[in-house]
Structure formats: C-alpha cells, structure tokens
Coordinates of C-alpha atoms and ligand atoms in Angstrom, one line a residue:
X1 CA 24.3 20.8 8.6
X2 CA 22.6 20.9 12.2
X3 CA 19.1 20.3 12.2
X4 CA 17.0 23.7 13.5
X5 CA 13.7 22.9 12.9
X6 CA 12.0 21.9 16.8
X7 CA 10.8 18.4 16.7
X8 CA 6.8 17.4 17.0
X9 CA 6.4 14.1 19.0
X10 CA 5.0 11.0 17.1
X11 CA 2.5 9.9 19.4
X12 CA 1.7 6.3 17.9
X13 CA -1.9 4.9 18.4
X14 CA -2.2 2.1 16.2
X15 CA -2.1 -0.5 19.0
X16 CA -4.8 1.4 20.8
X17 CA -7.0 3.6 18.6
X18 CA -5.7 2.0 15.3
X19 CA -6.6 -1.7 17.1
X20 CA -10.4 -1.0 17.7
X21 CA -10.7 -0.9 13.5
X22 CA -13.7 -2.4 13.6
X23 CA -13.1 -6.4 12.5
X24 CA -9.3 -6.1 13.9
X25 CA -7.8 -8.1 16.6
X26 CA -4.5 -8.2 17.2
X27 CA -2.9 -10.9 19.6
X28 CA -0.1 -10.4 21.9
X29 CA 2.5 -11.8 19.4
X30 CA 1.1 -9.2 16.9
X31 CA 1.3 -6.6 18.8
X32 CA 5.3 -7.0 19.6
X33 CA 5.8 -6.8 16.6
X34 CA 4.2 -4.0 15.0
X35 CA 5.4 -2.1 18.5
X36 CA 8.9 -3.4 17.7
X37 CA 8.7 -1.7 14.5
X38 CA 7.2 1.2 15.7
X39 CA 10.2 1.5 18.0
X40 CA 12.9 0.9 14.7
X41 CA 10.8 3.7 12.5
X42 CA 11.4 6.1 15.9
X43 CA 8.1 7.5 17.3
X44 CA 8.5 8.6 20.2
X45 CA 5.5 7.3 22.2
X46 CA 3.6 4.0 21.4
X47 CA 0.4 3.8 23.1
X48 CA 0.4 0.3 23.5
X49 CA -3.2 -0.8 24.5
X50 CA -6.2 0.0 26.8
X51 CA -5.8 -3.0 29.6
X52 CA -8.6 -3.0 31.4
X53 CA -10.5 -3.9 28.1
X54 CA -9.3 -7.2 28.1
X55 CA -6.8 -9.5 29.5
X56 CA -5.1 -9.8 26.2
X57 CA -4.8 -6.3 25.8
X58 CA -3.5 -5.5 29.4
X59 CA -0.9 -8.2 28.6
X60 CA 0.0 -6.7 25.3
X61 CA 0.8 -3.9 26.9
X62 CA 3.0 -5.7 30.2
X63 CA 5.1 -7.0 27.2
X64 CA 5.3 -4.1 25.6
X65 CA 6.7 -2.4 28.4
X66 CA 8.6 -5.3 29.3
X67 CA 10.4 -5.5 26.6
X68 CA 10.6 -2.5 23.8
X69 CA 12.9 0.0 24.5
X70 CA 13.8 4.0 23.1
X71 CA 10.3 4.7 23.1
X72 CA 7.9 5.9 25.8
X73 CA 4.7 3.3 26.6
X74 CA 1.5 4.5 27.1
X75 CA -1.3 3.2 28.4
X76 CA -5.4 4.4 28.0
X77 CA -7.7 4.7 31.0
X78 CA -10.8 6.1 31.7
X79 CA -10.7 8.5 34.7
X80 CA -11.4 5.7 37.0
X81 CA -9.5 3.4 40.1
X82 CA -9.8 0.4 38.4
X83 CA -8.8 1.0 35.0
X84 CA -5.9 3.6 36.3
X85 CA -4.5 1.0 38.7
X86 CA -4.8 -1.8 35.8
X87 CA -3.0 0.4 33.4
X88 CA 0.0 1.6 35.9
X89 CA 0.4 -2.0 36.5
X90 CA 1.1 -3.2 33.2
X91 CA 3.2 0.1 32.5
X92 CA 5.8 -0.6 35.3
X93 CA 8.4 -2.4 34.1
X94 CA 9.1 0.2 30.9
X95 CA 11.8 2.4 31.4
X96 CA 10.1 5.4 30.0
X97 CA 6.4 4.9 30.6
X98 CA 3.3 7.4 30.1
X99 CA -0.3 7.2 31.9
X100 CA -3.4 8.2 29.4
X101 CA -6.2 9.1 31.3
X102 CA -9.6 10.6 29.4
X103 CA -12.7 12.3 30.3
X104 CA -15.2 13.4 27.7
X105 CA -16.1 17.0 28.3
X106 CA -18.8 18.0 25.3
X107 CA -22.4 18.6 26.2
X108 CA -23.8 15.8 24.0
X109 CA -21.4 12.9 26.1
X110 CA -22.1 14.6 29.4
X111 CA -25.6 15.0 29.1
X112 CA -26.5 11.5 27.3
X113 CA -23.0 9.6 28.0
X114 CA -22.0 10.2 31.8
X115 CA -24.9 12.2 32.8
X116 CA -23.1 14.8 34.9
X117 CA -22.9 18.4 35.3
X118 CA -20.0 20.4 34.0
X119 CA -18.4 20.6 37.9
X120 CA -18.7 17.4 38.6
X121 CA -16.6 16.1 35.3
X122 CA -14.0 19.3 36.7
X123 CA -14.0 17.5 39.6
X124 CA -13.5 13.9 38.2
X125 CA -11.1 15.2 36.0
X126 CA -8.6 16.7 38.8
X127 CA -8.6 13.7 41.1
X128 CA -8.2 11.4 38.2
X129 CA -4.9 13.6 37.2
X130 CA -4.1 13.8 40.7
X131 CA -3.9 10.2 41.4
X132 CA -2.4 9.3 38.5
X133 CA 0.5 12.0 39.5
X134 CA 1.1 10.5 42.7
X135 CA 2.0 6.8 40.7
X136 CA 3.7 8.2 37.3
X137 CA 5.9 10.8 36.2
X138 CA 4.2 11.2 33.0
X139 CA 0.6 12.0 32.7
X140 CA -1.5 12.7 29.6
X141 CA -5.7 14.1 29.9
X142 CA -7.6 14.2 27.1
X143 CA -11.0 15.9 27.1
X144 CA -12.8 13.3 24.7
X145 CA -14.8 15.4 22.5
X146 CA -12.8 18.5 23.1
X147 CA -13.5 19.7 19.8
X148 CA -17.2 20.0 20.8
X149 CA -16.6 21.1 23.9
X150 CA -17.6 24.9 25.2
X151 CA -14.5 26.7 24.5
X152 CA -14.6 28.4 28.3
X153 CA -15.1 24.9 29.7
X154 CA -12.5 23.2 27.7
X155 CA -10.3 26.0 28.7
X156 CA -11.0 25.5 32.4
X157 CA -10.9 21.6 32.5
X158 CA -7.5 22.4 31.0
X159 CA -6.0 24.6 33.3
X160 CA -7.0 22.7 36.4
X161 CA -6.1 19.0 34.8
X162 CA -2.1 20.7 34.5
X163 CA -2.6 22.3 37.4
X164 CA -3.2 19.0 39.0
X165 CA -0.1 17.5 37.1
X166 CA -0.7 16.6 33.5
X167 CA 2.8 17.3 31.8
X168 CA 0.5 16.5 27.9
X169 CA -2.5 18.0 27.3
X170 CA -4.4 16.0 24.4
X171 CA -7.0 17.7 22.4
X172 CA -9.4 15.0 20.4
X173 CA -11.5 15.7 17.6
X174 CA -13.0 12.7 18.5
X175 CA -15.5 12.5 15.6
X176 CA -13.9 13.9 13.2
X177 CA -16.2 17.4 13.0
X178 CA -13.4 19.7 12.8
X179 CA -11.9 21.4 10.3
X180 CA -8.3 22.8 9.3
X181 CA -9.2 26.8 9.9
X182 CA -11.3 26.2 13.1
X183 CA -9.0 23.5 14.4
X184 CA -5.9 25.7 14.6
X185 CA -7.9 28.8 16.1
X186 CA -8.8 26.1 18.9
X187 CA -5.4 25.3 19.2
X188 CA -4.4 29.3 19.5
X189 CA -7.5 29.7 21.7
X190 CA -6.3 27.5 24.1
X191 CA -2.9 29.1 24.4
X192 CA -4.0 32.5 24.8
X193 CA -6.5 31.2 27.2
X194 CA -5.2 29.0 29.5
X195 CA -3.1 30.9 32.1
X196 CA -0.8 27.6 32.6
X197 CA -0.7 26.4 28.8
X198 CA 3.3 26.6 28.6
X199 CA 3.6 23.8 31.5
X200 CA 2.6 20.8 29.5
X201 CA 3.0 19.4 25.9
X202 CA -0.1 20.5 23.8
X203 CA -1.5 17.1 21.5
X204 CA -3.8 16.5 18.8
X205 CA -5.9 13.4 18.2
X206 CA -7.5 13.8 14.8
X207 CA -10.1 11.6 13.5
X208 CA -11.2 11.2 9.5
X209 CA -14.7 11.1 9.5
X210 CA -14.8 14.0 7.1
X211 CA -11.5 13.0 5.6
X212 CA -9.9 16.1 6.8
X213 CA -7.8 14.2 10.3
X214 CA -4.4 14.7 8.8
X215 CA -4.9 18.8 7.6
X216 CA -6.5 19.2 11.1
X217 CA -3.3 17.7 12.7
X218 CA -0.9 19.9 10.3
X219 CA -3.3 22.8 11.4
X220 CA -2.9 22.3 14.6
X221 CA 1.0 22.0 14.5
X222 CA 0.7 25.2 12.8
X223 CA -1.7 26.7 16.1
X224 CA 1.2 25.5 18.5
X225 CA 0.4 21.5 19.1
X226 CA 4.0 19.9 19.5
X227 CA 2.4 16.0 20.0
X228 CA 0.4 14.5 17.4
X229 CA -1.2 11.3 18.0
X230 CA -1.8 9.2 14.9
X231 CA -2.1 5.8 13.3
X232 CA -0.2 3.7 11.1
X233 CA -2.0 3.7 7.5
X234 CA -4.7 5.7 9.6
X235 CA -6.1 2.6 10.7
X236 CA -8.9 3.5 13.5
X237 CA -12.4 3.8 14.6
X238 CA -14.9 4.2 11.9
X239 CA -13.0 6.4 9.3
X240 CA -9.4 5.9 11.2
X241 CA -7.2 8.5 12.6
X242 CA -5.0 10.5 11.3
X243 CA -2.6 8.6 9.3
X244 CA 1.3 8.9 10.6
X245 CA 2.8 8.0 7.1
X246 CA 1.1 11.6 5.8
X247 CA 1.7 13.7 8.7
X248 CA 5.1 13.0 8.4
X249 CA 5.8 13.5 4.9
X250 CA 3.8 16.3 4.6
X251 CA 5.8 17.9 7.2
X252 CA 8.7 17.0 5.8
X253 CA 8.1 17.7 2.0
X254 CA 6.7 21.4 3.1
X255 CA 9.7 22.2 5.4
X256 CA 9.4 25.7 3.8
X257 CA 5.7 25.4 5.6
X258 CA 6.1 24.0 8.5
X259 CA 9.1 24.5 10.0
X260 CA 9.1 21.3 12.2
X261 CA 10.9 17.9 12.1
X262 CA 9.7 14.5 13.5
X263 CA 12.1 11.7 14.7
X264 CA 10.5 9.2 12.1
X265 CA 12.9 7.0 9.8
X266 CA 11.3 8.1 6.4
X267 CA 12.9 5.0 5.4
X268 CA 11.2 2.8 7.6
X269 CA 7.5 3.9 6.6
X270 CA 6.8 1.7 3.8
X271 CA 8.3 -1.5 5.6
X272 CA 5.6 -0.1 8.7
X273 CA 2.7 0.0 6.8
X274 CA 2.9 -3.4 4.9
X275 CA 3.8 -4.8 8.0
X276 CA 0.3 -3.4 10.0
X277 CA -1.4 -3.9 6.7
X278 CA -0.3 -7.7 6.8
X279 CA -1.4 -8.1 10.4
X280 CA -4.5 -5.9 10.7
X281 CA -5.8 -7.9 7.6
X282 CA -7.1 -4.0 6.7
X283 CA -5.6 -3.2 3.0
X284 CA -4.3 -0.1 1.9
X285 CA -5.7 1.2 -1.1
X286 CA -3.9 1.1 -3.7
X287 CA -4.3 5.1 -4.0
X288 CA -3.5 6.6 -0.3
X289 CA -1.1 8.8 -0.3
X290 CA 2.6 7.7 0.7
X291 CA 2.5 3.7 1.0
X292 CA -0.4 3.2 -1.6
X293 CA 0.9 0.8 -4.6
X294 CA 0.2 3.6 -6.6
X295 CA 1.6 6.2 -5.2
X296 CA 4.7 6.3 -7.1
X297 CA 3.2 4.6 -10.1
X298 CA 3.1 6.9 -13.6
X299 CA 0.6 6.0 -16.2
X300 CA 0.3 8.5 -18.2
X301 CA 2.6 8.5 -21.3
X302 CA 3.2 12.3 -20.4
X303 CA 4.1 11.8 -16.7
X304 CA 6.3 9.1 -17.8
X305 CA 8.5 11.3 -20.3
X306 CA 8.4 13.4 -17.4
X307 CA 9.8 11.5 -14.8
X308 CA 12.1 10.3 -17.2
X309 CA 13.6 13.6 -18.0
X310 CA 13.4 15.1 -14.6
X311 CA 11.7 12.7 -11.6
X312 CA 10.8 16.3 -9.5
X313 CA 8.3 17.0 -12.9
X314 CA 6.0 14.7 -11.1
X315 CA 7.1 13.1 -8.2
X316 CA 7.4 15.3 -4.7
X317 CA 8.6 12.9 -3.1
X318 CA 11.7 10.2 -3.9
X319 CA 10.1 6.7 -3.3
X320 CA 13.1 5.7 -2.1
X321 CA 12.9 7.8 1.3
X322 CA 10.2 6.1 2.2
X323 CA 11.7 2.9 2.1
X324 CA 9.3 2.2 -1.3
X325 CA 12.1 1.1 -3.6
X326 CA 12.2 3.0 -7.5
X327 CA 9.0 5.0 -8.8
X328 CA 7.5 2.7 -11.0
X329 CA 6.6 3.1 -14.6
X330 CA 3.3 1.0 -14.7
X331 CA 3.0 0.2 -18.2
X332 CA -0.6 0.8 -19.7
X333 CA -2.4 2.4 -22.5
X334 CA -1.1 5.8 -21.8
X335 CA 2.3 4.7 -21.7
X336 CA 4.7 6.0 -24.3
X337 CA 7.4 4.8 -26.5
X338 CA 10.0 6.4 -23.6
X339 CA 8.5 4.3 -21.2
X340 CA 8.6 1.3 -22.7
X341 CA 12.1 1.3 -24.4
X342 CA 13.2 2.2 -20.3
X343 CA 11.3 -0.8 -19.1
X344 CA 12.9 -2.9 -21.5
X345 CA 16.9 -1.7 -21.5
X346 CA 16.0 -2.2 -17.5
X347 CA 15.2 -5.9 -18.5
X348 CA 18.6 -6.4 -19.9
X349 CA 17.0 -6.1 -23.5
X350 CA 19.3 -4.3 -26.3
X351 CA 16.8 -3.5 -29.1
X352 CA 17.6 -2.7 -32.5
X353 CA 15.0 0.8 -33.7
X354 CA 13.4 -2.2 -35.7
X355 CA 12.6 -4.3 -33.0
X356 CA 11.9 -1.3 -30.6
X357 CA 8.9 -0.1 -33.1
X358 CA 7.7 -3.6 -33.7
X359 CA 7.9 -4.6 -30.0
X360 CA 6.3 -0.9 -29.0
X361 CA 3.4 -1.9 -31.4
X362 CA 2.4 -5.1 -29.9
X363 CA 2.9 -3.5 -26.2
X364 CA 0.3 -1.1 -27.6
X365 CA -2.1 -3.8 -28.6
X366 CA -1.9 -6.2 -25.4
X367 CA -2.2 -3.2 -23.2
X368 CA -5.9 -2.8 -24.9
X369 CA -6.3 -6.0 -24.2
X370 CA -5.0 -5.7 -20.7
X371 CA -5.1 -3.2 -17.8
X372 CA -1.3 -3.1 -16.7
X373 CA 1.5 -4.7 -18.5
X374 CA 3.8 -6.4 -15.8
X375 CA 7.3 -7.1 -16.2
X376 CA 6.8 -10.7 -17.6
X377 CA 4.5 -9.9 -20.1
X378 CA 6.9 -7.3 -21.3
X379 CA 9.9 -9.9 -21.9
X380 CA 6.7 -11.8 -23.6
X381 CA 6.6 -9.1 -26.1
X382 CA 9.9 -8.4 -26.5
X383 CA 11.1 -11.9 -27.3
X384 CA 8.3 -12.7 -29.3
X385 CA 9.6 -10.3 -31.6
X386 CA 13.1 -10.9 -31.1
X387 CA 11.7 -14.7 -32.4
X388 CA 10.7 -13.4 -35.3
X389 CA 13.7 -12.8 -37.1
X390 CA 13.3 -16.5 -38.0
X391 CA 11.7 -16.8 -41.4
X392 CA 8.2 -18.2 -41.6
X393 CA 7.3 -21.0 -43.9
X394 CA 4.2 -21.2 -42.1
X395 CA 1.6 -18.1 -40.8
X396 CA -1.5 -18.3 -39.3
X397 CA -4.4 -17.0 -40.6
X398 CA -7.5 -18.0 -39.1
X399 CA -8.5 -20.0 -35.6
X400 CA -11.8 -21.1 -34.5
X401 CA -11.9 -23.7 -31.7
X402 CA -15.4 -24.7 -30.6
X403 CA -15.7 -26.3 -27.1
X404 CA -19.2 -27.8 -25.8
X405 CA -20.0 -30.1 -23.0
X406 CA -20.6 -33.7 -23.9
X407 CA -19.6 -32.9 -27.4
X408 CA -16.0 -33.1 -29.0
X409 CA -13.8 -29.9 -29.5
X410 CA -14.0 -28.8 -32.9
X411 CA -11.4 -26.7 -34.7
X412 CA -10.9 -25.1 -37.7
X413 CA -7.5 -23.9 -38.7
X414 CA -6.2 -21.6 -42.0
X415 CA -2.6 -21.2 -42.5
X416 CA -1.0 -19.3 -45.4
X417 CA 2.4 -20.8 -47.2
X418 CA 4.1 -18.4 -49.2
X419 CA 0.9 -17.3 -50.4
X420 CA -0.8 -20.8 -50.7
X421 CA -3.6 -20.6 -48.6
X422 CA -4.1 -24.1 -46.5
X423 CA -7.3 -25.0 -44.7
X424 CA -9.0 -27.6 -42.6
X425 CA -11.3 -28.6 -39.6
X426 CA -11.0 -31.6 -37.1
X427 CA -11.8 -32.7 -33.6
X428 CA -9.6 -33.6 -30.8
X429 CA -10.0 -34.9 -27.7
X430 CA -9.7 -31.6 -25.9
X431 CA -9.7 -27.8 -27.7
X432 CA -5.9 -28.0 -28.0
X433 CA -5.7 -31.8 -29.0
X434 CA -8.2 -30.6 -31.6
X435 CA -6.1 -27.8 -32.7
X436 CA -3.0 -30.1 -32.8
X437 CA -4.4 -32.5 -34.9
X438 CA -6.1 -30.0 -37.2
X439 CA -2.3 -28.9 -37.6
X440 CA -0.8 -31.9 -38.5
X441 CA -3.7 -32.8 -41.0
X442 CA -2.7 -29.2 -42.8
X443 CA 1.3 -29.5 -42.6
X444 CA 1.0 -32.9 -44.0
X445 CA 3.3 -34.6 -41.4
X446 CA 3.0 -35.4 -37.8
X447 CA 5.1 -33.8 -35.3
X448 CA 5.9 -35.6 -32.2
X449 CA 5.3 -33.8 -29.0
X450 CA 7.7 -34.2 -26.5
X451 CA 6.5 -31.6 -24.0
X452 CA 3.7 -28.8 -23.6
X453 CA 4.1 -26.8 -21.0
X454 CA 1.6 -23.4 -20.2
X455 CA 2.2 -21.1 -17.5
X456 CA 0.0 -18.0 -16.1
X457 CA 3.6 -15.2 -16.7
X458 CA 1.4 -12.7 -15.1
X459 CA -0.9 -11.6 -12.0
X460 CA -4.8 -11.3 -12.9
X461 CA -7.8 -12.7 -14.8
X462 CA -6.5 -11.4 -17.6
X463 CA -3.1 -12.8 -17.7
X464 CA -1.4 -14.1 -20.1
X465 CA -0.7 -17.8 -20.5
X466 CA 2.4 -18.7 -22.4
X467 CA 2.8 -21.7 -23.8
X468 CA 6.0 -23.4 -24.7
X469 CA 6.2 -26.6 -27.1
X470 CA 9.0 -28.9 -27.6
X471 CA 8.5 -30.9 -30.6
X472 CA 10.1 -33.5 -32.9
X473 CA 10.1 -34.4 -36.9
X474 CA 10.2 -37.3 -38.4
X475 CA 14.2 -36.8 -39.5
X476 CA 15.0 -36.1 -35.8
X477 CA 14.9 -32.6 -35.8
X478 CA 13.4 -30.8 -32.8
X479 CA 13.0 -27.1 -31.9
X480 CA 11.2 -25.0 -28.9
X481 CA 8.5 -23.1 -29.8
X482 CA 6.8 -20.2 -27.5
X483 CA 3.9 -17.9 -27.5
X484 CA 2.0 -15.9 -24.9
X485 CA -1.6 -14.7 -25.2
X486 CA -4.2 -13.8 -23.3
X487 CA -5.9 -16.5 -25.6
X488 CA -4.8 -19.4 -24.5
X489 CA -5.5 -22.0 -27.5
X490 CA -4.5 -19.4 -29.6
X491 CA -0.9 -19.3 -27.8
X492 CA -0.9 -23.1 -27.8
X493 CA -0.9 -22.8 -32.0
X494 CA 1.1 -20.1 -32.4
X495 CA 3.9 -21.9 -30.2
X496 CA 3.6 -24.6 -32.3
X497 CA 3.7 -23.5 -35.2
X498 CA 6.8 -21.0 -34.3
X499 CA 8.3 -24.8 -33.5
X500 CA 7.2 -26.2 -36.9
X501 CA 8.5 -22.6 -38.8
X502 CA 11.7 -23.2 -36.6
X503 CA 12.6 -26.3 -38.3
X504 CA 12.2 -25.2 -41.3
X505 CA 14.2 -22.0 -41.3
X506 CA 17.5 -24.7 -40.0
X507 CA 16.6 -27.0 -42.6
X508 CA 16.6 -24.5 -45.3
X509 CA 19.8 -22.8 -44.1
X510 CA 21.5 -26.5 -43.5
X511 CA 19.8 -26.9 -47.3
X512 CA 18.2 -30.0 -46.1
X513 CA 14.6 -31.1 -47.5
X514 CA 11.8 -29.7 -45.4
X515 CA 10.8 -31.7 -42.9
Ligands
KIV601 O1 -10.8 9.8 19.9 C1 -10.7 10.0 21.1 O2 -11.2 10.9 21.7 C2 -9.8 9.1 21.8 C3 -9.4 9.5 23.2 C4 -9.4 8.3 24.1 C5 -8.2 10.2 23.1 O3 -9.3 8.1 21.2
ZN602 ZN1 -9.5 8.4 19.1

C-alpha cells in the first residue's frame, strides 16, 4: 500500500539544544556516534553543534559534516559575522548542509537581552539572512522567543527574513510558556498573516518547562508546521525539549489524527535512546513514555490477563516497533496466577496444577517480601518446589542466629522429625559456622562440607542470595542441596538441610540405614 500521509521533517537537536543539558558534555567521539545513529534511525536534519561556542564543538560539527551522510547538517549561529562565518566553515564539507541563524524577537530579550528597538532587530535580522544566503543554499531564522513575541512583529520579522532568503522558518517556544490551543492558533496566525508564508518550511521548537513541549509540537503540526525540531529522550535546557521518541509515536499511533508520517525507523528508537542515555550520563526514567523501562511493563494482575488475552487491551503500541523487544510481564504483588504460569512455561518449566499452585503460593509470598520478582528468582521458586518432591526426614522449624561484634555468633536451631521435635543452641565461628554446627549437634552426625557456594541471583538490596551446599556422610554418600532467600543464613540451613533430607530419601529408597 503507498504511503499518502505528507511527511513532517525530524529536525534533530540533541547535539545542539539536547547537549547544553545542564552537566552534559559530549566529546567529539561522542558526538559521531550518537549523530551516526541519528543518521541509521532517519531524521532528516541533525543540528550538529553551535561552533563558535567552543573549539570542540565547531570540530564536532566539521566531523559531522565530514563524514555522516543521508542527512542534512546544521549548524547554530547567532545573527552575527563571526559566529556565521565559523559555522559555514565547519558545514562545508557535508553534502547536504543547513545554516541556523537566531535572533530573539520578544520584548523582554530585546529590552533587557540586546537592548534594541524593534527596527533595528528587523534590520539585524535581514542582513543576517542575507548573508547567510549569499554562502548557503539552505537557511533557517528563528525568532528566539517567538512565542512571546508581538504577534504583528513576529509576523513582520517573518516575512522580511523569507523575503531575504530563509527557505525554514523556525518558531521557538523558547521557555516553554505555550500551550497546545494557543500554540496552533500562532501557527495558523502566521499563515494567514504572512503574505509569503508558502515559500519556506514552517518549524517548531518546543521546550518543556510546563511539560506540555511535545502537545505544543503535535499542535502545531496540526496549525500547518511541517519541521519539528526535537531531542532525543527530550534531553535539553532546563526541562529539555520536546522529546523525538513521543512526537513520533504519537503521530504515528494517532494516524487517524494526524494524518502525517515522519521518516523515523520506529525500530531504531529504543537502540537511540539507550545509546544518548549511555553517553549524556542523563537517565531516562523509568516511566517516560516510549523508551521508559516501564513503558511496556504490566503489573497489575488485571492488565496482565489482559495482555495475555489480547496485547491491544492495554498496550497502544507493540514494543517491538520500537525496537524494545516483548512487553514485559513484571512480576509483583498484583500479578496473577496467568502471569506467572506464562513466565514460567517461557522458562522452559512444565508444571504439574500441583506444583503450579504450590509454586504460585510462594511467588505470592516473596513478592511481599520483594518489589519485582526477576526471572532468576522465579526459577528460585519454581525449583524449590520442583525439589520438594523429595521426602523430608528432616523440617525446619525455628532459626535464631544472633551476631554481635567481639562476641561469638550464637544460634539456636529446632527441627521436627516425623513429629519428634529436636532442639539445640551453639556458637560458631561466624553466623553460618554457628548454624552448621548447631546442625550437626541436632542430626547426631557430622556432615563433611565439601563446598558452600552463595550467590546474589537477583538485582537489588533486596535480592535474594541462594545458597548451594555440597556435602558428604560418613558412608560416602553426598548430595547438592539449594535454597534461596532473601534471608541469607536462613538459605544457608535450609540448603543444608535439603542436602542432609536428600540423603536420606536415597538411602531409604536404596533401603540402606540412614546415614
Ligand atoms: O529555544 C530556542 O529558542 C532555541 C533557538 C536557538 C532555536 O534553541
Ligand atoms: Zn531551544
């Protein structure tokens, strides 16, 4: 099926706007990279630095140009000869290549910023345009503060800046003061106002002080803006610009809505964001929309049926267009038994309705314990009861270990044998060693320990540590014996006494004395 929908330009600003984040710095090396992918998810213009900032910047940008290709490269200027020439000179060597020249225009900068009259920024404006023109085929103006600028000023600055050769006109809300309704009546204002408005591209730049840059931008698409100029993430000055990962989707989830396509790689966005994520240092949370590590993530038990039955009961968008990989069922408190049973036939496990109730149970008490339930402790839970089929001679019935400074661990221990209950207390020379020996005391043999492994199986404080034994009786016979807990003495007896119930259950099937 041919695609109908008239494109919007992604104009890319996360080497420029995105990069003055306050506590980012990106390095040449950096920014190659992230403008290498930026070139593989398909914007079509990467504004690729602001040269005469800094050396480092201006040479980000001659390497850009230099060497990234199927994009345009843009460069930022302020309206005068030295940062204009600077710019143009890193720009030359890129095929298709775009000068960015601003002037702010709003009372409050003139008055307190540049100090000069509304004819004389008209004036600065023009030439700047002008001599930009003369050196490159592409020019974009932006009237910094537009969106605070007199509507019959901005409208004039406008007309004379394409009249003088700008081929994009940019309109910033460059404090994020807009809003959605009175964006896009600018946007349609400035089209029925400005005689020569069909002669150049018409761009947003959307800032999120008030949260609100990406519905400005989608307004604004929806007033007749073709370009809109956004940020990976929405990295940016103060509250970040619009973010490109939302503008996108959002455009193209609500086709029916917007009635415009972008030349983005949905599948490339998630790759794009860890990647600026990773080298801006600046985390995404885990809630934003799109590339958050949430934002596929079901909790609830009732989202999860949901998604299970049908994924469009809760999900808009696949996760898997976006290059995220499968919706996840994050495994919690709210999770349900549909959930969980999913989570484990996805882990290879086959479990008998038994087993299913009995490991669905325990799921249900470690996810008190514990936020999220990852994958590992899941096969914790799972096996353990898989485990249990084994008979046990031995059960625990009571722990106490008590751990001081400069005093020796003391641990008390009850056990129940087929209904014999067995006690007693001892020290050790560490909590476990005390536990251990407490053991051997109340199974009236010694075991020999041959290894004692523990192992964090999961992210977070409140991991759990497993702990696997490998022990040894007196006749030679040895078993494995495992346990996870968040507890980890506690899984340190348990494993061993799942070793010590372990030999038993043999001997007794081999009809061998105990041990
Ligand atoms: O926010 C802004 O006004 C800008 C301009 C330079 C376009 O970043
Ligand atoms: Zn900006």
């Amino acid at each position: 099926m041919s695609e109908t929908r008239r494109k919007i330009d992604i104009f890319d600003t996360t080497l420029r706007d995105g990069e003055q984040s306050p506590g980012v710095n990106l390095g040449v090396r950096e920014k190659l990279e992230i403008a290498r992918q930026l070139a593989t998810l398909g914007v079509d213009i990467i504004e690729a630095g602001f040269p005469v900032t800094s050396e480092g910047d201006a040479e980000a940008v001659r390497r850009i140009a230099g060497e990234i290709r199927g994009v345009t490269v843009c460069a930022l200027a302020r309206a005068v000869e030295k940062d204009m020439t600077i710019a143009l000179e890193c720009l030359k060597k890129a095929p298709r290549r775009r000068l960015h020249v601003f002037l702010a225009t709003s009372e409050i900068h003139r008055k307190y910023k540049l100090r000069k009259a509304k004819d004389e920024i008209e004036r600065i404006a023009v030439w700047a345009v002008k001599y930009a023109k003369k050196r490159i085929g592409e020019v974009e103006f932006s009237p910094e503060d537009a969106s605070r600028t007199e509507r019959d000023f901005l409208f004039r600055i406008i007309e004379k800046t394409i009249q003088a050769g700008a081929t994009v006109i940019n309109i910033p809300d460059t404090v994020g003061y807009t809003t959605p309704g009175e964006f896009r009546d600018l946007i349609e204002a400035i089209h029925d106002n400005v005689p020569n408005i069909r002669k150049a591209v018409v761009s947003v730049h959307c800032h999120d002080d008030l949260g609100l840059s990406v519905a400005n931008s989608l307004a604004a698409v929806l007033g007749g803006a073709r370009q809109v100029e956004c940020t990976v993430n929405g990295v940016g000055e103060r509250a970040g610009n619009a973010a490109m990962e939302e503008i996108v989707m959002a455009m193209d989830t609500r086709k029916d809505l917007y009635r415009f396509r972008t030349g983005i790689r949905k599948s490339a966005i998630c790759e794009t964001s860890r990647l600026v994520s990773k080298l801006t240092g600046m985390v995404v949370q885990p809630n934003k929309a799109i590339v958050g590590k949430n934002a596929f993530a079901h909790e609830s038990g009732i989202h999860q049926h949901g998604v299970l039955a049908k994924r469009a009961t809760y999900e808009i968008i696949r996760p898997q267009d976006v290059g995220f990989g499968e919706s996840q069922l994050v495994l919690g408190k709210h999770s349900g038994r549909h959930a969980f049973a999913n989570s484990a036939r996805k882990l290879g496990y086959r479990l008998s309705k038994k087993d299913l109730d009995e490991s669905f149970e325990r799921f249900k008490r470690l996810s008190d314990k514990k936020k999220e339930v990852y994958e590992d402790d899941l096969r914790v839970v799972v096996e353990s009861v898989e485990l249990e089929d084994v008979k046990k001679e031995y059960e625990l019935k009571f722990l106490k270990v008590v751990s001081e400074t400069s005093k020796a661990p003391l641990a008390e221990i009850r056990l129940d044998r087929r209904g014999r209950t067995l006690s007693a207390s001892g020290t050790g020379d560490g909590p476990v060693d005390a536990a251990y020996k407490t053991l051997d005391r109340l199974l009236g043999f010694k075991l020999k320990l041959l290894d004692y492994t523990i192992r964090s199986v999961t992210v977070g404080k409140d991991a759990l540590g497993e702990v696997t034994v490998w022990v040894r009786s007196a006749s030679g016979a040895e078993a494995r014996g495992r346990f996870a807990s968040t507890d980890v003495i506690e899984a340190s007896v348990r494993a061993y006494l799942d070793a010590v119930n372990k030999i038993h259950f043999k001997r007794s099937k081999d009809k061998l004395p105990t041990v």
